[in-house]
mmCIF file of C-alpha atoms in Angstrom:
data_model
loop_
_atom_site.group_PDB
_atom_site.id
_atom_site.type_symbol
_atom_site.label_atom_id
_atom_site.label_comp_id
_atom_site.label_asym_id
_atom_site.label_seq_id
_atom_site.Cartn_x
_atom_site.Cartn_y
_atom_site.Cartn_z
ATOM 1 C CA MET A 1 0.000 0.000 0.000
ATOM 2 C CA GLY A 2 0.936 3.624 -0.327
ATOM 3 C CA ASN A 3 1.486 5.896 2.659
ATOM 4 C CA THR A 4 -1.131 6.881 5.206
ATOM 5 C CA CYS A 5 -1.929 10.168 3.483
ATOM 6 C CA ASN A 6 -2.905 8.571 0.195
ATOM 7 C CA LYS A 7 -4.664 5.384 1.214
ATOM 8 C CA SER A 8 -7.737 6.992 2.762
ATOM 9 C CA LYS A 9 -8.937 8.025 -0.693
ATOM 10 C CA LYS A 10 -10.393 5.550 -3.181
ATOM 11 C CA HIS A 11 -10.353 6.394 -6.872
ATOM 12 C CA ARG A 12 -13.717 5.249 -8.193
ATOM 13 C CA THR A 13 -16.582 6.937 -9.998
ATOM 14 C CA GLU A 14 -19.751 5.007 -9.167
ATOM 15 C CA VAL A 15 -20.488 7.106 -6.052
ATOM 16 C CA VAL A 16 -20.156 10.888 -6.072
ATOM 17 C CA TYR A 17 -20.687 13.322 -3.189
ATOM 18 C CA THR A 18 -21.237 16.921 -4.119
ATOM 19 C CA SER A 19 -21.059 18.728 -0.790
ATOM 20 C CA ASP A 20 -18.221 21.022 0.265
ATOM 21 C CA PHE A 21 -17.465 18.793 3.245
ATOM 22 C CA LYS A 22 -13.989 17.894 1.995
ATOM 23 C CA ASP A 23 -12.978 21.552 2.032
ATOM 24 C CA ASP A 24 -14.413 21.952 5.524
ATOM 25 C CA ILE A 25 -12.117 19.203 6.825
ATOM 26 C CA ASP A 26 -8.900 20.195 5.079
ATOM 27 C CA PRO A 27 -8.809 22.469 2.014
ATOM 28 C CA ASN A 28 -5.163 21.482 1.457
ATOM 29 C CA VAL A 29 -6.027 17.870 0.581
ATOM 30 C CA THR A 30 -6.212 17.363 -3.176
ATOM 31 C CA TYR A 31 -8.935 15.136 -4.622
ATOM 32 C CA VAL A 32 -9.230 13.980 -8.209
ATOM 33 C CA PRO A 33 -12.447 15.034 -10.037
ATOM 34 C CA ASN A 34 -15.540 13.274 -8.660
ATOM 35 C CA GLU A 35 -13.461 11.329 -6.149
ATOM 36 C CA PRO A 36 -15.637 9.802 -3.406
ATOM 37 C CA ASP A 37 -14.566 9.727 0.219
ATOM 38 C CA LEU A 38 -15.842 6.795 2.258
ATOM 39 C CA LEU A 39 -15.879 8.915 5.412
ATOM 40 C CA GLU A 40 -17.980 11.759 4.026
ATOM 41 C CA PRO A 41 -21.474 10.228 4.200
ATOM 42 C CA LEU A 42 -20.881 9.473 7.884
ATOM 43 C CA PHE A 43 -20.089 13.091 8.673
ATOM 44 C CA VAL A 44 -22.041 15.269 6.283
ATOM 45 C CA ASN A 45 -25.328 15.291 8.222
ATOM 46 C CA SER A 46 -23.827 16.030 11.619
ATOM 47 C CA ASN A 47 -23.370 19.466 13.157
ATOM 48 C CA ASP A 48 -21.879 18.106 16.370
ATOM 49 C CA LYS A 49 -18.221 19.095 16.162
ATOM 50 C CA SER A 50 -17.212 17.072 19.213
ATOM 51 C CA MET A 51 -18.904 14.017 17.703
ATOM 52 C CA LEU A 52 -17.035 14.559 14.432
ATOM 53 C CA ASP A 53 -13.806 14.848 16.386
ATOM 54 C CA ARG A 54 -14.422 11.517 18.104
ATOM 55 C CA LEU A 55 -15.324 9.827 14.809
ATOM 56 C CA LEU A 56 -12.188 11.151 13.167
ATOM 57 C CA GLY A 57 -10.233 10.009 16.211
ATOM 58 C CA CYS A 58 -11.594 6.508 15.670
ATOM 59 C CA ALA A 59 -10.530 6.506 12.008
ATOM 60 C CA TYR A 60 -7.115 8.066 12.576
ATOM 61 C CA GLY A 61 -6.548 5.914 15.653
ATOM 62 C CA GLN A 62 -7.140 2.797 13.581
ATOM 63 C CA ALA A 63 -4.768 3.781 10.779
ATOM 64 C CA LEU A 64 -2.040 5.564 12.713
ATOM 65 C CA GLY A 65 -2.099 3.090 15.590
ATOM 66 C CA ASP A 66 -1.681 0.300 13.068
ATOM 67 C CA ALA A 67 1.146 2.098 11.261
ATOM 68 C CA TYR A 68 2.971 2.944 14.502
ATOM 69 C CA GLY A 69 2.413 -0.523 15.947
ATOM 70 C CA LEU A 70 4.204 -2.046 12.977
ATOM 71 C CA SER A 71 7.447 -0.787 14.530
ATOM 72 C CA THR A 72 7.299 -3.549 17.172
ATOM 73 C CA GLU A 73 4.831 -6.077 15.758
ATOM 74 C CA PHE A 74 5.935 -9.697 16.379
ATOM 75 C CA GLU A 75 9.027 -8.474 18.268
ATOM 76 C CA THR A 76 9.931 -9.784 21.731
ATOM 77 C CA ARG A 77 10.565 -7.520 24.702
ATOM 78 C CA GLU A 78 14.266 -8.397 24.445
ATOM 79 C CA ARG A 79 14.564 -7.365 20.789
ATOM 80 C CA ILE A 80 12.569 -4.187 21.348
ATOM 81 C CA HIS A 81 14.875 -3.237 24.223
ATOM 82 C CA ARG A 82 17.897 -3.925 22.035
ATOM 83 C CA ASN A 83 16.562 -1.637 19.296
ATOM 84 C CA TYR A 84 15.299 1.049 21.699
ATOM 85 C CA PRO A 85 17.331 0.830 24.938
ATOM 86 C CA ASP A 86 16.024 4.123 26.372
ATOM 87 C CA ALA A 87 12.400 3.437 27.296
ATOM 88 C CA SER A 88 11.867 7.106 28.181
ATOM 89 C CA ILE A 89 12.138 8.080 24.497
ATOM 90 C CA LEU A 90 9.254 7.379 22.145
ATOM 91 C CA ILE A 91 9.970 5.059 19.236
ATOM 92 C CA PRO A 92 10.455 7.399 16.254
ATOM 93 C CA PHE A 93 7.798 7.369 13.552
ATOM 94 C CA PRO A 94 8.037 6.722 10.683
ATOM 95 C CA ASN A 95 11.816 6.334 11.088
ATOM 96 C CA TYR A 96 11.737 3.335 13.402
ATOM 97 C CA ILE A 97 14.240 0.479 13.046
ATOM 98 C CA THR A 98 12.804 -1.930 10.500
ATOM 99 C CA THR A 99 12.539 -5.662 11.152
ATOM 100 C CA ILE A 100 12.184 -8.696 8.902
ATOM 101 C CA HIS A 101 8.426 -8.288 9.313
ATOM 102 C CA SER A 102 8.019 -4.507 9.059
ATOM 103 C CA ARG A 103 10.293 -3.979 6.065
ATOM 104 C CA ARG A 104 7.648 -5.569 3.856
ATOM 105 C CA TRP A 105 5.804 -2.245 4.047
ATOM 106 C CA LYS A 106 6.903 1.255 3.157
ATOM 107 C CA ARG A 107 7.825 3.443 6.117
ATOM 108 C CA GLY A 108 4.735 5.082 7.562
ATOM 109 C CA ASP A 109 2.405 2.591 5.919
ATOM 110 C CA TRP A 110 -0.377 0.804 7.716
ATOM 111 C CA THR A 111 -0.944 -2.935 7.344
ATOM 112 C CA ASP A 112 -3.628 -5.471 6.500
ATOM 113 C CA ASP A 113 -5.361 -4.494 9.761
ATOM 114 C CA THR A 114 -6.488 -1.177 8.298
ATOM 115 C CA ASP A 115 -6.803 -2.444 4.734
ATOM 116 C CA GLN A 116 -9.448 -4.873 5.979
ATOM 117 C CA TRP A 117 -11.012 -2.117 8.109
ATOM 118 C CA ILE A 118 -11.484 -0.194 4.858
ATOM 119 C CA LEU A 119 -13.051 -3.273 3.254
ATOM 120 C CA ILE A 120 -15.607 -3.473 6.073
ATOM 121 C CA LEU A 121 -16.238 0.271 5.905
ATOM 122 C CA ASP A 122 -16.761 -0.064 2.157
ATOM 123 C CA THR A 123 -19.122 -3.010 2.669
ATOM 124 C CA LEU A 124 -21.209 -1.204 5.279
ATOM 125 C CA THR A 125 -21.511 2.072 3.363
ATOM 126 C CA GLU A 126 -22.096 0.566 -0.079
ATOM 127 C CA GLY A 127 -23.039 -3.085 0.403
ATOM 128 C CA LYS A 128 -25.397 -2.672 3.381
ATOM 129 C CA GLY A 129 -23.322 -5.088 5.430
ATOM 130 C CA ASP A 130 -23.858 -8.096 3.174
ATOM 131 C CA GLU A 131 -21.392 -10.846 4.140
ATOM 132 C CA LYS A 132 -21.138 -11.978 0.506
ATOM 133 C CA VAL A 133 -20.175 -8.462 -0.572
ATOM 134 C CA PHE A 134 -17.440 -8.395 2.058
ATOM 135 C CA ALA A 135 -16.248 -11.865 1.028
ATOM 136 C CA LYS A 136 -15.839 -10.741 -2.583
ATOM 137 C CA LYS A 137 -14.034 -7.572 -1.551
ATOM 138 C CA LEU A 138 -11.752 -9.529 0.771
ATOM 139 C CA LYS A 139 -10.757 -12.051 -1.880
ATOM 140 C CA ARG A 140 -10.178 -9.288 -4.430
ATOM 141 C CA TRP A 141 -7.992 -7.446 -1.911
ATOM 142 C CA ILE A 142 -5.973 -10.603 -1.145
ATOM 143 C CA GLU A 143 -5.173 -11.044 -4.820
ATOM 144 C CA ASN A 144 -4.730 -7.382 -5.801
ATOM 145 C CA GLY A 145 -4.438 -5.155 -2.740
ATOM 146 C CA PHE A 146 -5.710 -1.660 -3.532
ATOM 147 C CA ARG A 147 -4.513 -1.133 -7.088
ATOM 148 C CA GLU A 148 -5.497 2.542 -6.895
ATOM 149 C CA VAL A 149 -2.450 3.208 -4.731
ATOM 150 C CA GLY A 150 -0.019 0.851 -6.404
ATOM 151 C CA ASP A 151 -0.584 -2.435 -4.578
ATOM 152 C CA SER A 152 -0.034 -5.759 -6.303
ATOM 153 C CA VAL A 153 -1.328 -8.015 -3.490
ATOM 154 C CA GLY A 154 -2.936 -7.722 -0.072
ATOM 155 C CA ARG A 155 0.111 -7.695 2.172
ATOM 156 C CA GLY A 156 0.101 -9.251 5.658
ATOM 157 C CA LEU A 157 -2.546 -11.911 5.119
ATOM 158 C CA GLY A 158 -3.075 -14.216 8.106
ATOM 159 C CA ALA A 159 -3.136 -18.000 7.756
ATOM 160 C CA ASN A 160 -6.680 -18.365 9.094
ATOM 161 C CA VAL A 161 -8.141 -15.811 6.682
ATOM 162 C CA GLN A 162 -6.322 -17.405 3.764
ATOM 163 C CA GLN A 163 -7.578 -20.860 4.671
ATOM 164 C CA VAL A 164 -11.188 -19.686 4.961
ATOM 165 C CA VAL A 165 -11.253 -17.506 1.844
ATOM 166 C CA TYR A 166 -9.769 -20.215 -0.373
ATOM 167 C CA SER A 167 -12.056 -22.982 0.856
ATOM 168 C CA ASP A 168 -14.714 -24.228 -1.568
ATOM 169 C CA GLY A 169 -17.960 -22.276 -1.420
ATOM 170 C CA TYR A 170 -16.627 -19.205 0.391
ATOM 171 C CA LEU A 171 -17.998 -16.578 -1.990
ATOM 172 C CA LYS A 172 -21.370 -18.336 -2.107
ATOM 173 C CA ASP A 173 -21.765 -18.734 1.669
ATOM 174 C CA PRO A 174 -18.924 -17.153 3.684
ATOM 175 C CA LEU A 175 -20.456 -17.822 7.113
ATOM 176 C CA LYS A 176 -21.070 -21.506 6.458
ATOM 177 C CA THR A 177 -17.583 -21.914 4.999
ATOM 178 C CA SER A 178 -15.972 -20.103 7.924
ATOM 179 C CA GLU A 179 -17.819 -22.349 10.372
ATOM 180 C CA MET A 180 -16.759 -25.442 8.420
ATOM 181 C CA VAL A 181 -13.071 -24.452 8.602
ATOM 182 C CA TRP A 182 -13.416 -23.798 12.339
ATOM 183 C CA GLU A 183 -15.094 -27.177 12.889
ATOM 184 C CA ARG A 184 -12.459 -28.916 10.766
ATOM 185 C CA GLY A 185 -9.808 -27.521 13.108
ATOM 186 C CA ASN A 186 -11.598 -28.961 16.169
ATOM 187 C CA ARG A 187 -12.830 -25.478 17.136
ATOM 188 C CA GLN A 188 -9.341 -24.496 18.260
ATOM 189 C CA ALA A 189 -8.461 -21.614 15.916
ATOM 190 C CA ALA A 190 -9.136 -18.221 17.512
ATOM 191 C CA PRO A 191 -6.559 -15.759 16.103
ATOM 192 C CA ASN A 192 -6.813 -11.961 16.172
ATOM 193 C CA GLY A 193 -7.484 -11.293 12.487
ATOM 194 C CA ALA A 194 -11.053 -10.117 13.093
ATOM 195 C CA VAL A 195 -10.596 -7.846 16.107
ATOM 196 C CA MET A 196 -7.877 -5.858 14.293
ATOM 197 C CA ARG A 197 -10.421 -4.607 11.737
ATOM 198 C CA CYS A 198 -13.708 -4.697 13.630
ATOM 199 C CA SER A 199 -14.046 -1.069 14.775
ATOM 200 C CA ALA A 200 -15.531 -0.145 11.389
ATOM 201 C CA ALA A 201 -18.853 -1.586 12.602
ATOM 202 C CA ALA A 202 -18.992 0.849 15.526
ATOM 203 C CA PHE A 203 -17.669 3.671 13.351
ATOM 204 C CA VAL A 204 -20.558 3.339 10.895
ATOM 205 C CA HIS A 205 -23.422 2.279 13.184
ATOM 206 C CA TYR A 206 -22.577 4.105 16.439
ATOM 207 C CA ASN A 207 -26.126 5.540 16.554
ATOM 208 C CA ASP A 208 -27.706 2.075 16.416
ATOM 209 C CA PRO A 209 -26.334 -0.230 19.151
ATOM 210 C CA GLU A 210 -28.297 -3.247 17.909
ATOM 211 C CA LYS A 211 -26.857 -2.762 14.439
ATOM 212 C CA VAL A 212 -23.388 -2.508 15.948
ATOM 213 C CA LYS A 213 -23.883 -5.873 17.640
ATOM 214 C CA SER A 214 -25.306 -7.726 14.630
ATOM 215 C CA THR A 215 -22.781 -6.247 12.190
ATOM 216 C CA THR A 216 -19.838 -6.911 14.495
ATOM 217 C CA ILE A 217 -20.844 -10.554 14.827
ATOM 218 C CA SER A 218 -21.486 -11.130 11.120
ATOM 219 C CA MET A 219 -18.299 -9.409 9.931
ATOM 220 C CA CYS A 220 -16.263 -11.402 12.455
ATOM 221 C CA LYS A 221 -17.836 -14.702 11.467
ATOM 222 C CA THR A 222 -16.982 -14.231 7.786
ATOM 223 C CA THR A 223 -13.456 -15.392 8.644
ATOM 224 C CA HIS A 224 -13.337 -16.075 12.415
ATOM 225 C CA PHE A 225 -16.181 -18.236 13.702
ATOM 226 C CA ASP A 226 -14.869 -18.962 17.187
ATOM 227 C CA PRO A 227 -16.911 -17.310 20.000
ATOM 228 C CA ARG A 228 -13.668 -16.016 21.537
ATOM 229 C CA CYS A 229 -13.060 -13.987 18.387
ATOM 230 C CA ILE A 230 -16.632 -12.705 18.460
ATOM 231 C CA ALA A 231 -16.268 -11.769 22.136
ATOM 232 C CA SER A 232 -13.146 -9.705 21.471
ATOM 233 C CA CYS A 233 -14.804 -7.905 18.554
ATOM 234 C CA LEU A 234 -17.947 -7.166 20.556
ATOM 235 C CA ALA A 235 -15.918 -5.817 23.476
ATOM 236 C CA VAL A 236 -14.016 -3.441 21.194
ATOM 237 C CA CYS A 237 -17.038 -2.276 19.196
ATOM 238 C CA LEU A 238 -19.344 -1.800 22.183
ATOM 239 C CA THR A 239 -16.648 0.274 23.871
ATOM 240 C CA ILE A 240 -16.054 2.414 20.782
ATOM 241 C CA THR A 241 -19.795 2.931 20.314
ATOM 242 C CA HIS A 242 -20.064 4.364 23.812
ATOM 243 C CA LEU A 243 -16.918 6.487 23.469
ATOM 244 C CA VAL A 244 -18.072 7.972 20.157
ATOM 245 C CA LYS A 245 -21.565 8.807 21.404
ATOM 246 C CA ASN A 246 -20.588 10.171 24.804
ATOM 247 C CA LYS A 247 -17.932 12.332 26.373
ATOM 248 C CA VAL A 248 -16.286 10.010 28.876
ATOM 249 C CA ASN A 249 -14.197 11.097 31.851
ATOM 250 C CA ASP A 250 -11.274 9.043 33.106
ATOM 251 C CA ASN A 251 -13.215 7.934 36.178
ATOM 252 C CA GLU A 252 -15.905 6.445 33.930
ATOM 253 C CA ILE A 253 -13.572 4.108 32.029
ATOM 254 C CA GLU A 254 -13.525 1.195 34.478
ATOM 255 C CA PRO A 255 -17.337 1.122 34.913
ATOM 256 C CA LEU A 256 -17.614 1.183 31.112
ATOM 257 C CA ILE A 257 -15.261 -1.788 30.807
ATOM 258 C CA LYS A 258 -17.337 -3.700 33.362
ATOM 259 C CA ARG A 259 -20.552 -2.891 31.499
ATOM 260 C CA VAL A 260 -19.077 -3.990 28.160
ATOM 261 C CA GLN A 261 -17.789 -7.191 29.745
ATOM 262 C CA GLU A 262 -21.232 -8.076 31.075
ATOM 263 C CA GLU A 263 -23.017 -7.148 27.846
ATOM 264 C CA THR A 264 -20.643 -9.233 25.729
ATOM 265 C CA ILE A 265 -21.176 -12.281 27.939
ATOM 266 C CA GLN A 266 -24.946 -11.735 27.824
ATOM 267 C CA ILE A 267 -24.970 -11.485 24.007
ATOM 268 C CA LEU A 268 -22.990 -14.681 23.509
ATOM 269 C CA GLY A 269 -24.758 -16.651 26.224
ATOM 270 C CA ASP A 270 -24.064 -20.378 26.099
ATOM 271 C CA ASN A 271 -22.027 -19.985 22.901
ATOM 272 C CA LEU A 272 -19.163 -18.888 25.140
ATOM 273 C CA SER A 273 -18.092 -21.862 27.253
ATOM 274 C CA GLY A 274 -17.445 -21.502 30.963
ATOM 275 C CA GLU A 275 -13.702 -21.802 30.436
ATOM 276 C CA HIS A 276 -13.665 -19.195 27.685
ATOM 277 C CA ARG A 277 -15.895 -16.895 29.730
ATOM 278 C CA GLU A 278 -13.391 -17.023 32.580
ATOM 279 C CA LEU A 279 -10.519 -16.257 30.187
ATOM 280 C CA PHE A 280 -12.463 -13.345 28.705
ATOM 281 C CA VAL A 281 -13.146 -11.870 32.142
ATOM 282 C CA TRP A 282 -9.496 -12.353 33.135
ATOM 283 C CA HIS A 283 -8.138 -10.605 30.036
ATOM 284 C CA ILE A 284 -10.563 -7.683 30.175
ATOM 285 C CA ASP A 285 -9.980 -6.979 33.875
ATOM 286 C CA PRO A 286 -8.796 -3.323 34.165
ATOM 287 C CA SER A 287 -6.266 -4.338 36.819
ATOM 288 C CA ARG A 288 -4.469 -6.610 34.366
ATOM 289 C CA THR A 289 -0.923 -5.475 33.527
ATOM 290 C CA LEU A 290 1.097 -5.899 30.348
ATOM 291 C CA GLN A 291 3.376 -8.226 32.290
ATOM 292 C CA ASP A 292 0.359 -10.386 33.178
ATOM 293 C CA LEU A 293 -0.569 -10.710 29.515
ATOM 294 C CA LYS A 294 2.872 -12.018 28.467
ATOM 295 C CA LEU A 295 2.533 -10.421 25.057
ATOM 296 C CA ASP A 296 5.914 -11.626 23.812
ATOM 297 C CA ASP A 297 5.269 -15.262 24.729
ATOM 298 C CA PRO A 298 5.606 -17.235 21.440
ATOM 299 C CA THR A 299 2.919 -19.673 22.591
#
């Protein structure tokens, strides 16, 4: 993909917005004639500047957090310390020390996390959230990336997504195929390839909590059928929905986490086993530390 300034714009002609909203955001950004912006229809009818700020924070947080996180993705604590021995200094961006993993992307680029976020955003704004529409977009992205910005393939593809997408019948019935792959693996596979992209559901449907829930679940299941994956996506999207709709003070964060935890468990019900429910509660506990999570444990 190209850099983070160019990838938010998609060069197509089937949808055209004629408002002056682009100029209101940043008159210095250049658009090609009739270029649509996927973010515009979400903003154009709102006069709430603080709401717009939170929505933009969600979008920029997704892309920039992804791009910055690439600096240490898949690195152990030991290797990170070797590259950046002074923990009091922020890791430079975009001029971080590249690794075998990160050098596959251009400096400052985001990864498949945000590419797939864009695919969901595209599906929800144009395809009405149809799982088959997303499945087609996902397979096209895997094979081509975003050609508009010079991609040749979708870079960073996870093994689980690849296995599901290239199983027979995926484009015809993505949910059934995803479930079949999960069952074939003895219901063990629960990687993070859905939660990395899921916030698009809350970004689009923040005004409709029930739509957030149903869309989050369906978009997750298109590639990740395990209830643990669904639980993580629901927790993220329910939290973002609340943060976008409401101004939240620091002292309200922990009660919000508790509420989201309980709501996620209630939504999934018996689909989340007792063991997995305990693990979910343990991981989402606000008192949990990074050391507790053992994020550089290869297992």
